[in-house]
Coordinates of C-alpha atoms in Angstrom, one line a residue:
Chain O
M1 CA -0.4 12.4 21.1
N2 CA 0.1 9.1 22.9
Y3 CA 2.8 6.4 21.9
T4 CA 0.5 4.3 19.8
E5 CA -0.4 7.3 17.7
I6 CA 3.4 8.1 17.3
I7 CA 4.1 4.8 15.8
G8 CA 0.8 5.2 13.7
F9 CA 2.0 8.5 12.2
V10 CA 5.5 7.0 11.4
A11 CA 3.5 4.2 9.7
A12 CA 1.2 6.7 7.9
F13 CA 4.3 8.8 6.7
L14 CA 6.3 5.8 5.4
T15 CA 3.5 4.0 3.5
T16 CA 2.1 7.2 2.1
A17 CA 5.3 8.6 0.8
A18 CA 6.4 5.2 -0.7
F19 CA 3.7 5.7 -3.3
L20 CA 4.3 9.5 -4.3
P21 CA 7.3 8.5 -6.6
Q22 CA 5.1 6.2 -8.5
V23 CA 2.5 8.8 -9.0
Y24 CA 5.2 11.1 -9.9
K25 CA 7.1 8.8 -12.4
T26 CA 3.6 7.8 -13.8
W27 CA 2.6 11.5 -14.6
K28 CA 6.1 12.3 -16.0
T29 CA 6.2 9.4 -18.3
K30 CA 2.4 8.7 -19.1
D31 CA 3.5 5.1 -19.2
V32 CA 0.8 3.1 -17.6
S33 CA 1.5 -0.2 -19.5
S34 CA 3.0 -1.8 -16.3
L35 CA -0.2 -0.7 -14.1
S36 CA -3.2 -3.0 -14.3
M37 CA -6.7 -1.6 -14.0
P38 CA -8.2 -4.4 -12.0
M39 CA -5.3 -4.1 -9.4
L40 CA -5.7 -0.1 -9.3
L41 CA -9.6 -0.4 -8.9
M42 CA -8.8 -3.2 -5.9
F43 CA -6.4 -0.7 -4.5
F44 CA -8.5 2.1 -4.7
I45 CA -11.7 0.6 -3.2
G46 CA -9.2 -1.2 -0.5
V47 CA -7.9 2.1 0.8
F48 CA -11.4 3.6 0.8
S49 CA -12.4 0.8 3.1
W50 CA -9.4 1.3 5.2
L51 CA -10.3 5.0 5.5
I52 CA -13.9 4.1 6.7
Y53 CA -12.7 1.5 9.1
G54 CA -10.2 4.4 10.4
V55 CA -13.2 6.9 11.1
L56 CA -15.2 3.7 12.7
I57 CA -12.2 2.9 15.2
S58 CA -11.6 6.6 15.6
S59 CA -7.8 6.1 14.5
P60 CA -6.1 9.7 13.6
S61 CA -3.0 8.0 12.1
M62 CA -5.4 5.8 9.7
I63 CA -7.7 8.4 8.8
F64 CA -4.5 10.8 7.7
A65 CA -2.7 8.0 5.9
N66 CA -5.6 6.9 3.9
A67 CA -7.1 10.1 3.1
I68 CA -3.7 11.0 1.4
T69 CA -3.3 7.6 -0.2
I70 CA -6.6 7.6 -1.7
I71 CA -5.8 10.7 -3.7
S72 CA -2.6 8.8 -5.1
A73 CA -4.8 5.8 -5.7
F74 CA -7.2 8.3 -7.5
L75 CA -4.7 9.7 -9.5
L76 CA -3.3 6.3 -10.7
V77 CA -6.8 5.3 -12.0
Y78 CA -7.1 8.8 -13.6
F79 CA -3.7 8.4 -15.3
K80 CA -4.5 4.7 -16.3
I81 CA -7.7 5.9 -18.1
K82 CA -6.3 9.4 -19.7
Y83 CA -3.0 7.6 -20.9
K84 CA -4.1 4.1 -22.1
Chain U
M1 CA -17.2 -10.5 14.2
N2 CA -18.7 -7.0 14.1
Y3 CA -19.7 -4.6 11.4
T4 CA -16.4 -2.6 11.9
E5 CA -14.2 -5.6 11.5
I6 CA -15.9 -6.8 8.4
I7 CA -15.2 -3.5 6.8
G8 CA -11.5 -4.0 7.8
F9 CA -11.3 -7.3 6.4
V10 CA -12.7 -6.3 3.1
A11 CA -10.1 -3.5 3.2
A12 CA -7.5 -6.1 4.4
F13 CA -8.3 -8.4 1.5
L14 CA -8.2 -5.8 -1.4
T15 CA -5.3 -3.9 -0.4
T16 CA -3.3 -7.1 0.2
A17 CA -4.4 -8.8 -2.8
A18 CA -3.5 -5.7 -5.0
F19 CA 0.4 -6.3 -4.1
L20 CA 0.4 -10.1 -5.3
P21 CA 0.4 -9.3 -9.1
Q22 CA 3.4 -6.8 -8.7
V23 CA 5.3 -9.7 -6.6
Y24 CA 4.3 -12.3 -9.0
K25 CA 5.4 -10.2 -12.1
T26 CA 8.7 -9.2 -10.5
W27 CA 9.5 -12.9 -9.7
K28 CA 8.7 -14.1 -13.3
T29 CA 10.2 -11.0 -15.3
K30 CA 13.3 -10.6 -12.7
D31 CA 13.0 -7.0 -13.9
V32 CA 13.5 -4.8 -10.7
S33 CA 14.6 -1.7 -12.7
S34 CA 11.2 0.3 -12.2
L35 CA 11.6 -0.5 -8.5
S36 CA 13.3 2.0 -6.2
M37 CA 15.3 0.6 -3.4
P38 CA 14.4 3.7 -0.9
M39 CA 10.8 3.4 -1.8
L40 CA 11.1 -0.3 -1.2
L41 CA 12.6 0.3 2.3
M42 CA 10.2 2.8 3.3
F43 CA 7.2 0.7 2.2
F44 CA 8.7 -2.2 4.4
I45 CA 9.3 -0.2 7.6
G46 CA 5.9 1.6 7.0
V47 CA 4.0 -1.7 6.9
F48 CA 6.1 -3.1 9.7
S49 CA 5.2 0.1 11.8
W50 CA 1.5 -0.6 10.9
L51 CA 1.6 -4.2 12.1
I52 CA 2.9 -2.8 15.5
Y53 CA 0.2 -0.2 15.3
G54 CA -2.4 -3.1 14.7
V55 CA -1.0 -5.0 17.6
L56 CA -1.3 -2.0 20.1
I57 CA -4.8 -1.0 19.1
S58 CA -5.9 -4.7 19.0
S59 CA -7.3 -4.7 15.4
P60 CA -7.6 -8.0 14.0
S61 CA -8.0 -6.8 10.4
M62 CA -4.9 -4.6 10.6
I63 CA -2.8 -7.3 12.0
F64 CA -3.8 -9.8 9.5
A65 CA -3.3 -7.4 6.5
N66 CA 0.1 -6.2 7.5
A67 CA 1.3 -9.5 8.4
I68 CA 0.8 -10.8 4.8
T69 CA 1.8 -7.4 3.2
I70 CA 5.0 -7.5 5.0
I71 CA 5.8 -10.9 3.4
S72 CA 5.1 -9.0 -0.2
A73 CA 7.1 -6.0 0.7
F74 CA 10.2 -8.5 2.0
L75 CA 10.0 -10.3 -1.3
L76 CA 10.3 -7.2 -3.7
V77 CA 13.2 -5.9 -1.4
Y78 CA 14.9 -9.4 -1.8
F79 CA 14.2 -9.4 -5.4
K80 CA 15.8 -6.0 -5.7
I81 CA 19.0 -7.2 -4.2
K82 CA 18.9 -10.6 -6.0
Y83 CA 18.2 -9.3 -9.4
K84 CA 19.9 -6.1 -9.5

């Protein structure tokens, strides 16, 4: 793995991990009042676009990061619908 | 601009814009209780790493997205310190 991808994987780890407490908190509290659906959908579609972009530019760290973050984004959309 | 960078800029627009309501809400309500400092710092350092990665792989959309998102992340860290 080259120097650039090491920085990419550090970035991937940090930004991916930063979302997990939000997912966990929403799952435990079932409180979705402070999450807005338009924002969640924008974020979900945005992460999906980054995933496609990562594939197109052949970036391992972007594919890794966005494949995990899209699961977090999907779960938040799901909780927002389920617990509204 | 090529096809790949158009997808990148769509992604950049969506994920960048998805954070603005959070920044605005925190600024207006001064309520930082639901934001955790370790999470904010991880996110800030993560976005900074993505910015460096974007420069290293010469990705215009990644540089654009992360240069704006790092301002949002910085403001959230600042609010967390100021309004705690």
